[in-house]
Structures are given as structure tokens and as C-alpha cells.
Coordinates of C-alpha atoms in Angstrom, one line a residue:
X1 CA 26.9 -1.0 4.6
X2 CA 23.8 -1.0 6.4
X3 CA 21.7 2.0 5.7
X4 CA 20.0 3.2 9.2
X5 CA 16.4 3.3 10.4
X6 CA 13.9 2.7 13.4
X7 CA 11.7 0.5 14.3
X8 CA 8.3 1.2 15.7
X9 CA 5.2 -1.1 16.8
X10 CA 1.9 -0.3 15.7
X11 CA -0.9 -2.2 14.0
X12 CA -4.2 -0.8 11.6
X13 CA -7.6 -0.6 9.5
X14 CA -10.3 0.4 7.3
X15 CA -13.7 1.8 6.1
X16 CA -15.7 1.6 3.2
X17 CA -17.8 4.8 1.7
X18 CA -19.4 3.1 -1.9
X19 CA -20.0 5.6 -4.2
X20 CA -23.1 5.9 -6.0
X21 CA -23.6 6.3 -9.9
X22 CA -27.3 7.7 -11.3
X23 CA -28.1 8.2 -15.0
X24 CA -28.5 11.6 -16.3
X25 CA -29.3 11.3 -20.3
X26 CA -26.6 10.0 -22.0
X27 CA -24.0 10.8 -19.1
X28 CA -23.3 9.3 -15.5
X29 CA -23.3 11.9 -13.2
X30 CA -21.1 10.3 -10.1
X31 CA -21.8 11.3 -6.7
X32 CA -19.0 10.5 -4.0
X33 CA -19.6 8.8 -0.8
X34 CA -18.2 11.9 1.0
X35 CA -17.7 13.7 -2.1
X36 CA -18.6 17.5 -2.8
X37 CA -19.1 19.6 -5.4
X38 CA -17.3 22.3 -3.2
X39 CA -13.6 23.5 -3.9
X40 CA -12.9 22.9 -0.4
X41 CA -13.1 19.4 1.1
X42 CA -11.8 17.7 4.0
X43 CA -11.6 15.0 0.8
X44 CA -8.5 14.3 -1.0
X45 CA -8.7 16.4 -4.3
X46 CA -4.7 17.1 -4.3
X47 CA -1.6 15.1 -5.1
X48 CA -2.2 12.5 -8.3
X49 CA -5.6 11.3 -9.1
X50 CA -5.7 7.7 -9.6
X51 CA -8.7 6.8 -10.8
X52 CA -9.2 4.4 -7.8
X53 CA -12.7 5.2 -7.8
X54 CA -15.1 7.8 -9.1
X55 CA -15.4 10.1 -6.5
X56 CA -13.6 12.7 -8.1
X57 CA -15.4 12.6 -11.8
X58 CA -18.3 14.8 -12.2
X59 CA -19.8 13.2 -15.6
X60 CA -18.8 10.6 -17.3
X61 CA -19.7 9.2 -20.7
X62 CA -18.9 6.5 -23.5
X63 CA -15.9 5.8 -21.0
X64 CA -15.5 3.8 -17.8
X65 CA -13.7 3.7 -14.6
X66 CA -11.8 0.6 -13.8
X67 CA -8.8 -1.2 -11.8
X68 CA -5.9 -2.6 -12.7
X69 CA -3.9 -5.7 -11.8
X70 CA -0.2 -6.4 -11.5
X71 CA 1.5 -9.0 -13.6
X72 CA 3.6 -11.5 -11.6
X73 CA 7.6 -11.9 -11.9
X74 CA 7.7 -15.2 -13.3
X75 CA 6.1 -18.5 -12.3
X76 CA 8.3 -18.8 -9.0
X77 CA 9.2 -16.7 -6.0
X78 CA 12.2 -14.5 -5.7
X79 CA 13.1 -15.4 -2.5
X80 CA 12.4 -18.7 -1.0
X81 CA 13.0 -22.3 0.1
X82 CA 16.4 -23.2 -0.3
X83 CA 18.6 -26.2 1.0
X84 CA 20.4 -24.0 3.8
X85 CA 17.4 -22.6 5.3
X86 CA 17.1 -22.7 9.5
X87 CA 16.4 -20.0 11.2
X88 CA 14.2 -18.2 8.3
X89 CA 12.4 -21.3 6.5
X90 CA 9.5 -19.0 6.3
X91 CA 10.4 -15.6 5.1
X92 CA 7.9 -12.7 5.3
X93 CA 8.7 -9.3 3.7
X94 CA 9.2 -6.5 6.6
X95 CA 10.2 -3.7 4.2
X96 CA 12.1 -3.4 0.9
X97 CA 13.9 0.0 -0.1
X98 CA 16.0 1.0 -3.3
X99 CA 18.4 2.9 -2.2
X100 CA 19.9 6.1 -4.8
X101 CA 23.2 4.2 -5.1
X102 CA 21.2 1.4 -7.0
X103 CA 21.7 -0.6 -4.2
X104 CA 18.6 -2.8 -2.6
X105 CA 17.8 -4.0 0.9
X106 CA 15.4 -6.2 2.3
X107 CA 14.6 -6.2 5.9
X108 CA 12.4 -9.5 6.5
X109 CA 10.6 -11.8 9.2
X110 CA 12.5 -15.4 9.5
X111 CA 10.5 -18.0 11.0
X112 CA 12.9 -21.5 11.8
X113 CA 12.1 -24.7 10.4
X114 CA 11.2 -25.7 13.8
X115 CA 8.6 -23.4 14.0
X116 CA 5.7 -24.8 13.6
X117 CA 6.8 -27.9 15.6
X118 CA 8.3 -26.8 18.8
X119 CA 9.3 -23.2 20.1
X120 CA 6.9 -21.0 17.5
X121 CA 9.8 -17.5 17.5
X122 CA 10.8 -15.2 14.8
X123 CA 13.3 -13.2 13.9
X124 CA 14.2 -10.3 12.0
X125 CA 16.8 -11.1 9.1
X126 CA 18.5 -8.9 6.8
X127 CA 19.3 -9.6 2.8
X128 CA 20.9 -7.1 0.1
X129 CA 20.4 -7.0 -3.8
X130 CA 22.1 -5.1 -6.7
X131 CA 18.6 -5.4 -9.1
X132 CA 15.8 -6.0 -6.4
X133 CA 15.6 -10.0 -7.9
X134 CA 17.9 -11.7 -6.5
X135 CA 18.8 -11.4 -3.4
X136 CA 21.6 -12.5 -0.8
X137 CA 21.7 -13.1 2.8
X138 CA 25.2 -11.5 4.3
X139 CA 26.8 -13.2 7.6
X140 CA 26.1 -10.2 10.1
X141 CA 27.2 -12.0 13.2
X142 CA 25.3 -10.6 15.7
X143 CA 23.0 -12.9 17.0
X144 CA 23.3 -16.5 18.0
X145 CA 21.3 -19.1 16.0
X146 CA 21.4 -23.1 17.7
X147 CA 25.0 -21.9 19.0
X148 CA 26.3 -19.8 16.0
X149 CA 26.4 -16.0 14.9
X150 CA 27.2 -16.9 11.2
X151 CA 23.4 -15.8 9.9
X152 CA 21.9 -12.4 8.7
X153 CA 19.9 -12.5 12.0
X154 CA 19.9 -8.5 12.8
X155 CA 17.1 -8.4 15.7
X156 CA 19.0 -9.1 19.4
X157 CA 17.2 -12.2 20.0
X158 CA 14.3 -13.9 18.9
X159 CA 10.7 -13.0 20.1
X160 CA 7.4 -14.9 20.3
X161 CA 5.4 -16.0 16.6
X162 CA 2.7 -13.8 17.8
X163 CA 5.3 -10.7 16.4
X164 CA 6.3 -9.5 13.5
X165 CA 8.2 -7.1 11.7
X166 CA 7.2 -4.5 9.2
X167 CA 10.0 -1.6 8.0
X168 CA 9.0 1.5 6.3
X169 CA 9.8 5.2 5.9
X170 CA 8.3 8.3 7.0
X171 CA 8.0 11.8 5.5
X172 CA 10.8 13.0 7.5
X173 CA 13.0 11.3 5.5
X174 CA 14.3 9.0 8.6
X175 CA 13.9 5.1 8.3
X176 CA 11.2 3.5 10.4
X177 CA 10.0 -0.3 10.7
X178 CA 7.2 -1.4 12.8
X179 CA 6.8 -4.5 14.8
X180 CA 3.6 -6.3 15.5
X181 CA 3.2 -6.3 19.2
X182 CA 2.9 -3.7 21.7
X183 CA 6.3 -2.1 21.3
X184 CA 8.7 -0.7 19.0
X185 CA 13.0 -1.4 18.2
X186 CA 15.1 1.0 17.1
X187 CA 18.4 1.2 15.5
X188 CA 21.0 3.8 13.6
X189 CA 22.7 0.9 12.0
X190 CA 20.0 -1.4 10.6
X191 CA 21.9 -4.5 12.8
X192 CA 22.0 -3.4 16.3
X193 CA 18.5 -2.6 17.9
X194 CA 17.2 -1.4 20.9
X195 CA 14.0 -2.2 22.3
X196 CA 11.8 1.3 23.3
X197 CA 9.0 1.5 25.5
X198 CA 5.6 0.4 25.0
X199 CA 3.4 2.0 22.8
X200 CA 0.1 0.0 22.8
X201 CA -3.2 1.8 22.3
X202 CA -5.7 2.0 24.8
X203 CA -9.9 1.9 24.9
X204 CA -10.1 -1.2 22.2
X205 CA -9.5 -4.5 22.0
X206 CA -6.4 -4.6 19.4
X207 CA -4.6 -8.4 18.9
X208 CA -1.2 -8.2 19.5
X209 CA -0.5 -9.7 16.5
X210 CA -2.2 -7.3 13.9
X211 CA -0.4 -5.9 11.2
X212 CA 0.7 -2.5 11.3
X213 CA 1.8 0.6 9.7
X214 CA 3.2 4.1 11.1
X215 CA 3.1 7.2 9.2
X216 CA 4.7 10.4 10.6
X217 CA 1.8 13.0 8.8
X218 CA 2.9 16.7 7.5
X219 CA -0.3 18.0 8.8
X220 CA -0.4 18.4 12.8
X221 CA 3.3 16.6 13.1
X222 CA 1.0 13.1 14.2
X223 CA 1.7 9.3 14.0
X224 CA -1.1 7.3 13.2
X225 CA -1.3 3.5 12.9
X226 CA -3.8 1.2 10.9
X227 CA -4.5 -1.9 13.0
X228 CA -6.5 -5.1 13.7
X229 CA -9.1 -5.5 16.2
X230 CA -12.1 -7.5 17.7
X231 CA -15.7 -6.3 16.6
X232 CA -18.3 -9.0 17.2
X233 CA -15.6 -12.1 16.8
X234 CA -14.5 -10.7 13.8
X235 CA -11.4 -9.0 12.5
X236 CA -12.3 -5.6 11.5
X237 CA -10.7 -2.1 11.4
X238 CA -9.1 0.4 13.9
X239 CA -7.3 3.6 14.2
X240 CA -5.2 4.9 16.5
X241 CA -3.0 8.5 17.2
X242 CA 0.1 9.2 18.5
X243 CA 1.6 12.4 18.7
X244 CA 4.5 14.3 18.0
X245 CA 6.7 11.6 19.4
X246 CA 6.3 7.8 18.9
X247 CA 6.4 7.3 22.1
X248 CA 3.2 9.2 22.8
X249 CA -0.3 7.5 24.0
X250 CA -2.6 7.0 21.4
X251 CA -5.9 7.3 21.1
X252 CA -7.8 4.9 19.2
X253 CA -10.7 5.7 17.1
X254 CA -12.6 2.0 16.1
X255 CA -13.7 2.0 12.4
X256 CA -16.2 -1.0 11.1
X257 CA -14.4 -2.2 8.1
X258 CA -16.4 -2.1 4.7
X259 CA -18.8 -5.1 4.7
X260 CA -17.2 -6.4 7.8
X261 CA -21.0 -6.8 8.9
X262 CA -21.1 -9.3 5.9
X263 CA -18.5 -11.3 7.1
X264 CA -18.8 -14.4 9.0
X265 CA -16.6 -15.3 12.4
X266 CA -13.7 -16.8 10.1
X267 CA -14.2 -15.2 7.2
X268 CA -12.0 -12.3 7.8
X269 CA -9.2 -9.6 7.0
X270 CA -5.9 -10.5 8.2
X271 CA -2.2 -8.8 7.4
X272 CA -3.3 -5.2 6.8
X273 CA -0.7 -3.2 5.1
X274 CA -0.7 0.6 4.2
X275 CA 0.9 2.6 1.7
X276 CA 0.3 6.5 1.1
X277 CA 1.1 8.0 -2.1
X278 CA 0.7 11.7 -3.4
X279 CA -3.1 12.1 -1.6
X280 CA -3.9 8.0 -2.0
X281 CA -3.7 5.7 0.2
X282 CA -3.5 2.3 -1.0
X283 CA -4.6 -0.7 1.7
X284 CA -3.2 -4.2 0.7
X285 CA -5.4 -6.9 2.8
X286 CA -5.4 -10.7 3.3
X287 CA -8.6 -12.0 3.4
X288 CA -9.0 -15.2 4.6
X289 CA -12.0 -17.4 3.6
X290 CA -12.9 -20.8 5.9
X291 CA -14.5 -22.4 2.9
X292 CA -11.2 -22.9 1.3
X293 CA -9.2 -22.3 4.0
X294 CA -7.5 -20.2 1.8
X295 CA -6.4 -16.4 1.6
X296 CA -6.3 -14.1 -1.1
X297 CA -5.1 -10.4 -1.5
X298 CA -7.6 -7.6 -1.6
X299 CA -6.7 -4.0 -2.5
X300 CA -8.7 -1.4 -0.6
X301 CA -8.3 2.3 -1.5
X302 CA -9.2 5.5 0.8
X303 CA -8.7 9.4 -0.1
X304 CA -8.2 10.2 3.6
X305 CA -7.2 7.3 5.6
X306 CA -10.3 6.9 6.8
X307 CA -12.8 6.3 4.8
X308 CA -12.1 3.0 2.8
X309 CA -13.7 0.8 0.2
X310 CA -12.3 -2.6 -2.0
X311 CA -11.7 -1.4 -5.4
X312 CA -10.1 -4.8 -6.2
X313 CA -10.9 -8.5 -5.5
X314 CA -8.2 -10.9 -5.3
X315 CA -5.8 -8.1 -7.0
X316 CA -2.7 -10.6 -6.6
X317 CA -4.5 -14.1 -7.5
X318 CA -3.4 -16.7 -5.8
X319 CA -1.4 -19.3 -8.3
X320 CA -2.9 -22.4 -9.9
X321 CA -2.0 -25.9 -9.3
X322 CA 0.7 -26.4 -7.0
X323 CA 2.4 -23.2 -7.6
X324 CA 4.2 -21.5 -4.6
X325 CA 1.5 -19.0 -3.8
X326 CA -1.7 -21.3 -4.4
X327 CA -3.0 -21.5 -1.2
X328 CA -2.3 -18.0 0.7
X329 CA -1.1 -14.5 -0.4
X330 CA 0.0 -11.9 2.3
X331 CA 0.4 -8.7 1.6
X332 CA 3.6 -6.5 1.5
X333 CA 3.7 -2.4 1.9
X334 CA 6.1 -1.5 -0.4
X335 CA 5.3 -0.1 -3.9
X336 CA 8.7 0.6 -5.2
X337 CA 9.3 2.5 -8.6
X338 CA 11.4 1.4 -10.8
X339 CA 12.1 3.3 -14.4
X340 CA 8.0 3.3 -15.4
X341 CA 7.4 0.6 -12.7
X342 CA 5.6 -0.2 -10.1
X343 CA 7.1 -3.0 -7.8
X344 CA 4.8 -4.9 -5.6
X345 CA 7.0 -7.7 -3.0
X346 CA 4.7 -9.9 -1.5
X347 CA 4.1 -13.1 0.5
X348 CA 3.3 -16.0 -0.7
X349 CA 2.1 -20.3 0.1
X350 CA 1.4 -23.7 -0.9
X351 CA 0.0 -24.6 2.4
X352 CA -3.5 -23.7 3.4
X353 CA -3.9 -21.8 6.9
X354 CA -4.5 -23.9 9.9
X355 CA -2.6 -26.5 8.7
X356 CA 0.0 -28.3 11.3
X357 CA 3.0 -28.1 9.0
X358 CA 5.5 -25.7 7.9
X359 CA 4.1 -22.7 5.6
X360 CA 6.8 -22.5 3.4
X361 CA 6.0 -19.1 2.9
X362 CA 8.3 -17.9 0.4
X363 CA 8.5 -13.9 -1.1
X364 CA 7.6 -13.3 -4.9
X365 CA 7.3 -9.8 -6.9
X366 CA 4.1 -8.7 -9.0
X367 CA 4.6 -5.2 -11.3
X368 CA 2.2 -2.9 -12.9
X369 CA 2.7 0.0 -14.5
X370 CA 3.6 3.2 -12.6
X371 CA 0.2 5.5 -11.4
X372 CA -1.3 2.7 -13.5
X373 CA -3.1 0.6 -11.3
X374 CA -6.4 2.8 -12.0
X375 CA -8.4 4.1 -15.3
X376 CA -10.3 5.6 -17.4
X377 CA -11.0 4.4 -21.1
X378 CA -11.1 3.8 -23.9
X379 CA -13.4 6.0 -25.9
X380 CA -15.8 8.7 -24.1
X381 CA -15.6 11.9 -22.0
X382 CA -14.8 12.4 -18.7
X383 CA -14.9 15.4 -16.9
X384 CA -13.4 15.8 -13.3
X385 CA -14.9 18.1 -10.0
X386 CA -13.3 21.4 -9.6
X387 CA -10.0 22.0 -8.4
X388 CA -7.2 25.1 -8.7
X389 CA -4.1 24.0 -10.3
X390 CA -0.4 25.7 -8.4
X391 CA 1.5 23.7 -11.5
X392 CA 1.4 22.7 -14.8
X393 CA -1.2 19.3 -15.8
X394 CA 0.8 16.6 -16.0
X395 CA -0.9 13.4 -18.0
X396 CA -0.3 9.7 -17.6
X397 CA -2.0 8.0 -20.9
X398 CA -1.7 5.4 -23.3
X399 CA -3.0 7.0 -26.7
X400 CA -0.4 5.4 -29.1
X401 CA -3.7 3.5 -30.6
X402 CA -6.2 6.7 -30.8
X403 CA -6.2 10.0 -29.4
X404 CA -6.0 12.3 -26.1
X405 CA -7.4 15.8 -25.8
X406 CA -8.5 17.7 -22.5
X407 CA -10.2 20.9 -22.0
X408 CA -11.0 23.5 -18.8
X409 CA -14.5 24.6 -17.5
X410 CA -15.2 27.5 -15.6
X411 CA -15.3 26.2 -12.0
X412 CA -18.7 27.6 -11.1
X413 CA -20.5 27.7 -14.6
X414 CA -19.2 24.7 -16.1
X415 CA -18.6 27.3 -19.3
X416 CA -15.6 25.8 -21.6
X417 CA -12.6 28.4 -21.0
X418 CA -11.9 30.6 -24.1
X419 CA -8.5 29.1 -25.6
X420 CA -9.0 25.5 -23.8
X421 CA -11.3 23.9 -25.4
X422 CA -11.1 19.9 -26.7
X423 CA -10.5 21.7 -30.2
X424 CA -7.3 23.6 -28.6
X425 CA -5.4 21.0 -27.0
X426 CA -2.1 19.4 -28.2
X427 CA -3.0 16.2 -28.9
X428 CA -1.7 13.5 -27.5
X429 CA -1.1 10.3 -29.6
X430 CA 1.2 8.0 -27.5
X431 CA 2.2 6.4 -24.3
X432 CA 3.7 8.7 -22.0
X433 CA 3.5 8.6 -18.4
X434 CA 4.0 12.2 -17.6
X435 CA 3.6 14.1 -20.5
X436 CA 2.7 18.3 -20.3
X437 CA -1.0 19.3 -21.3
X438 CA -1.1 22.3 -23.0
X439 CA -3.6 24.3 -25.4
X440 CA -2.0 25.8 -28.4
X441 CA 1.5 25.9 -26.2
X442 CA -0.5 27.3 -23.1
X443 CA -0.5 25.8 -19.5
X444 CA -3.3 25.1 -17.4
X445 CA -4.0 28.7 -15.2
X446 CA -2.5 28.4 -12.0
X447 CA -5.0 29.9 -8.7
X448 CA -7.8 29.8 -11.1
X449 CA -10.5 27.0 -10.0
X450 CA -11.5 24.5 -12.8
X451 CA -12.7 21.4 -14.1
X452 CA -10.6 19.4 -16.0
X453 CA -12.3 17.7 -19.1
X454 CA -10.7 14.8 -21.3
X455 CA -12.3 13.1 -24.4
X456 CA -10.5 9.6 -25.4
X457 CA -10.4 8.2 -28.8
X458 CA -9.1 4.5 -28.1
X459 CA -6.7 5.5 -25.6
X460 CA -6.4 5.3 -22.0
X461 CA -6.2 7.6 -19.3
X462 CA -4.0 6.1 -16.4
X463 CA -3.7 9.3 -13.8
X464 CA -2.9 12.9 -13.7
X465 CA -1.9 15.7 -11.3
X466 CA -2.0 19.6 -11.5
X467 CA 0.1 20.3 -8.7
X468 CA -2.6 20.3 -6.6
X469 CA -1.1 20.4 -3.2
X470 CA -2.2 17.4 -0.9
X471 CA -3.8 18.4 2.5
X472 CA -3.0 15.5 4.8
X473 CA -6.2 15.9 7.1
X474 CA -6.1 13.8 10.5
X475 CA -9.0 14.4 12.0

């Protein structure tokens, strides 16, 4: 069975805020691009910290901030060419979910083989998996392909190349999937979809074909989507608001892309994709180079969906040789967990862009560990800016090869708190992603404000939350 959801239109963008690291004796002392020292911050202090960037570390020493990559799933894609391919030769990941009955479904763009030759349409197709690796198309009937219904074609009919398809969720709980273009489809079933009203944004230039992502915020109750636009002849970043309803005009607010001044009239960002998780939002971007006539997949990383910077070049490489994704990388949305897991779908060719031939894009899986994509290691001290706890500290780390110890600081004096001192702590001494820190079998004070301190010994500190609670700030 077909789980239900909606689709919605929508398309999106970035901004980069660098921040800035001076030398202060034998420490760093990091100062965010927006950053304060204050409790309270329209920046993101809540949810899980990362380690994305340094914004949130007050000093730092012996120890440095970095970003991880993902490791590929195998040397081939998971879903791809195959002898029986028509009306999806190219396949383009519109959203995958796990669903809690183990069960996995893919909701994906199908190019025909045709496409590039004659009539350039696209469809959107439907596939199920028991393990999220391989994957089978089911006969859905619905919709007619070169007069037959026996395909796993679940949009009504097909639509222009210039759209696309992108499924996701929102915080509701409800099921949502966004189309590029300038209107949205939705559906209870998953296979039979309606076609809603226009929801374009007004006051910018946005191309129809930009990629886009809808998120329904817990603060103010407001959609907001990411999208391409127009700035000078070159691709560069947008926002726009909705409100209550999807169906609501939205404002657009234009952002200039980091180093989007930088870039020339064809170098440029393409296949934006968003994901928001526990106060981070993660951007996954195409960027496409006219040198090589290549693109390559960028992660960018923002504390308020605003405010963006890279924090990762070519964070998916593309493969070697003639491997399937050699020439272009798109991005997908979806980070799904799995056990200790991070799943990453994405889009990959062997074709370089502007070619006239099929793209044989194909869709292949790249993992990392959960919360592990940032860090901080592997010997030094760290401390963090101030924050007030509402639950216990919960501590992502790989210390099996040395040692982990944290310790609190008064807020305001940055005086180590009687009873949680380094020399206190229950040291930590293996991998763990979410292990409890506690001093002497004490938690970390809940309503009191603090700075969190840890010292590594050859270890590695991945991410960490104090149940901090995430204010999802709009404007």
C-alpha cells in the first residue's frame, strides 16, 4: 500500500556569513559571523550542535574543527539503467522515506528515453524496497505510457522537462512533495494527484525550473521555500514565504548566495536541496563548472536558514574513470537514519551537461555516520558559548582510542562549576553515539546558563545536545 502525502511547488537558496578565527595566546578565540556572546540569539544555539562550523565554540585549543564526508555504497548505483527502461531512462530522486513498518518508498522523476531527442516530458514514478537497496518498480496502472498503463507512472500525465518533482515531509507529520514549476499536486493515496492552484512567488525573477523545498515552520505556522533565481546572469539565492496555508502568496526576500559575486555567468549553483535537522539546516547544491562542463556536489550549512556558508567542497566526489557518476552529481534531500546511519540518495552521470544525448542519470547511496558529518578532534580543549540546558547532555564521540571528559563554566564568569570540573567527569573511553555526561553520577543543571567545556585525548567529538530547545526564527 501506498502511504499518503501532498505535493507542493516551490523552489530555493542561500547566504554565506564566514566566520572569523583570531589568535589569543595559545587558544583561538572564534567569533561567529552573526554570532554573540549573549544567551539570547536570533542564532541557532538549540537542537544538536554539529560542529558545521565554529560559530558556536568560544576557545578552542590543541583541537580543530572539521567536515566530514560520506562513503559511497559500492562502486555502482542502486537504481539505474536497465534493459526495460522507457518512460524513466533517467531517474532522479523526488523523495525517499522509511516507513516504521521497515518498509521503503521512493517517489522519483522519470525522464523517457526519448527525451532528449524529441518531446523533452517527465514524469513522476513510484518504486518500493524492503532494505532501501534495492528497489522495485510495481505496475500501478494509472497512467498511459506509448498506449499502455502497465508502469509505476503515479503523476496524471506527463508535464514539460522544465518540471520536476521533489517529495518531503513537514513537521506536522503530513507527507508533502514539491514540484519544480509554479504549482503544486496533491494526493491522499500517493497514485492519484490533483493539480492545486498556483503558488508562484512574486517581485523576483525565479526560473521555473529551480529546485525547491517547503518546510511547514513550528514558529509563526509559515511555509517557506528555498529557490533559484536570476542575479546578474547568474544563478544565485532566493527566499520566499507563504503562510499558514500553501496556497498563500508569498513574499520573496532575494539573498546573494555566498561568493556568488565570484562566480562567472556559467559557473553556477544548480539543484538546490534543503534539509532541516534539530536547529541545522543542511543545503546539498550542484555546482556546475563550464571548464569541465562538469558538476559536483557542494554542502552548504546555515543555523537559521538564512544565513549560509560552504563548509564542504565537492562533499559527494564525483567518480573516476568512467564510473556512473563521473561527470555530474545532483543532489537529493533526504538524510535518512538507519541504526547509527546516515543515508544520503543521490543523483548521479556519465555524461557531461550540455551534451545532446541521453543523461543516463542513474540514483546511487553515499552513508556517513549519524550527527557525524561535523567535528572536533583529536587532542585539545574546546569550550562552547553559553547556553541553559532543559535536559540531560547527551554526547556523540569516538574515544575508544584515548579519552573524553567535559566540564561546565559559570555562564557569565567563565568560573569552572564546583562538582563539574574535567577532573569530575565520567570518562568516556569508547564510541558511543549518544552516551549521558555526567560528573560523579550528576547531570548537567537544567535552567542554569553555562558553557560547556570538553578536553580530548585522541578521541573525537562528533556532536552533542543538552536539550536545548530549537527556536525556529522566520524573520
Amino acid at each position: 500500500m501506498i502511504k499518503p502525502l501532498i505535493l507542493v511547488f516551490g523552489l530555493w537558496a542561500t547566504i554565506g556569513a564566514a566566520s572569523v578565527m583570531q589568535m589569543s595566546g595559545g587558544a583561538v578565540v572564534v567569533s561567529g559571523g552573526n554570532a554573540s556572546a549573549s544567551i539570547t540569539s536570533s542564532r541557532q544555539r538549540g537542537g544538536v550542535e554539529l560542529f558545521l562550523d565554529v560559530e558556536n565554540i568560544e576557545t578552542i585549543s590543541g583541537a580543530t574543527q572539521s567536515v566530514n564526508k560520506p562513503a559511497k555504497y559500492g562502486s555502482a548505483a542502486i537504481f539505474g539503467d536497465d534493459a526495460t527502461d522507457t518512460w524513466d531512462d533517467d531517474k532522479r530522486t523526488s523523495g525517499i522515506f522509511k516507513y516504521g513498518d521497515g518498509d521503503w518508498r521512493m517517489w522519483y522523476q522519470g525522464n523517457p528515453d526519448e527525451f532528449h531527442a524529441t518531446n523533452q516530458i517527465t514524469y513522476l514514478c513510484y518504486a518500493v524496497s524492503t532494505n532501501g537497496i534495492n528497489w522495485t518498480r510495481p505496475t500501478v496502472g494509472l497512467t498511459s505510457y506509448n498506449g499502455s498503463t502497465t508502469n509505476n507512472i503515479v503523476s496524471p500525465a506527463a508535464v514539460a522537462r522544465d518540471t520536476g518533482w521533489i517529495v518531503s515531509t513537514n513537521v506536522s507529520g503530513s507527507f508533502g512533495s514539491i514540484s519544480f514549476g509554479n504549482f503544486y499536486w496533491s494526493s491522499t493515496t500517493g497514485t492519484n494527484w490533483s493539480q492545486g492552484p498556483d503558488v508562484t512567488p512574486t517581485g523576483e525573477s525565479y526560473v521555473t525550473w529551480g529546485s525547491t523545498d517547503f518546510f511547514l515552520m513550528r514558529k509563526s505556522n509559515t511555509w517557506r521555500t528555498y529557490s533559484q533565481l536570476y542575479l546578474d546572469s547568474k544563478r544565485v539565492g532566493g527566499i520566499a514565504y507563504g503562510g499558514a496555508n500553501i496556497t498563500n502568496t508569498y513574499t520573496p526576500r532575494a539573498i546573494a548566495m555566498p561568493g556568488a559575486g565570484s562566480l562567472s555567468t556559467s559557473d553556477q549553483r544548480y539543484f538546490w536541496r534543503v534539509k532541516y535537522h534539530a536547529g541545522n539546516w543542511l543545503g546539498f547544491v550542484s555546482e556546475f563548472s563550464q571548464a569541465s562542463n562538469m558538476l559536483h556536489l557542494d554542502l552548504y550549512f546555515s543555523r537559521d536558514g538564512f544565513s549560509w556558508a560552504e563548509v564542504s567542497d565537492a562533499w559527494i566526489p564525483n567518480g573516476g574513470g568512467a564510473a556512473w557518476d563521473s561527470k555530474m552529481i545532483f543532489g537529493g534531500k533526504n538524510l535518512i537514519r538507519e541504526g547509527n546511519t546516515w543515508r544520503y540518495y543521490y543523483d548521479g552521470s556519465d555524461v557531461l551537461h550540455n551534451v545532446s544525448e541521453d543523461f543516463n542519470i542513474q540514483i546511487g547511496l553515499a552513508t556517513i555516520g549519524y550527527e557525524r558529518i561535523g567535528q572536533v578532534g583529536t587532542t585539545g580543549t574546546v569550550v562552547m558559548r553559553p547556553i541553559t540546558p532543559t535536559g540531560g547532555l547527551l554526547i556523540n564521540t569516538d574515544a575508544s582510542g584515548g579519552t573524553l571528559k567535559a566540564a561546565l563554566f559559570n555562564a557569565n564568569t567563565g568560573v569552572v562549576m564546583t562538582g563539574y570540573d574535567y577532573t569530575d567527569f565520567d570518562t568516556i573511553s569508547s564510541d558511543t553515539y549518544s552516551t549521558a555526561g555526567t560528573w560523579g553520577g550528576l547531570a548537567i543543571p537544567q535552567g542554569t546558563p553555562v558553557r560547556v567545556g570538553f578536553t580530548l585525548s585522541s578521541a573525537t567529538l562528533y556532536s552533542y545536545s543538552a536539550g536545548v530547545p530549537v527556536s525556529q526564527v522566520i524573520e
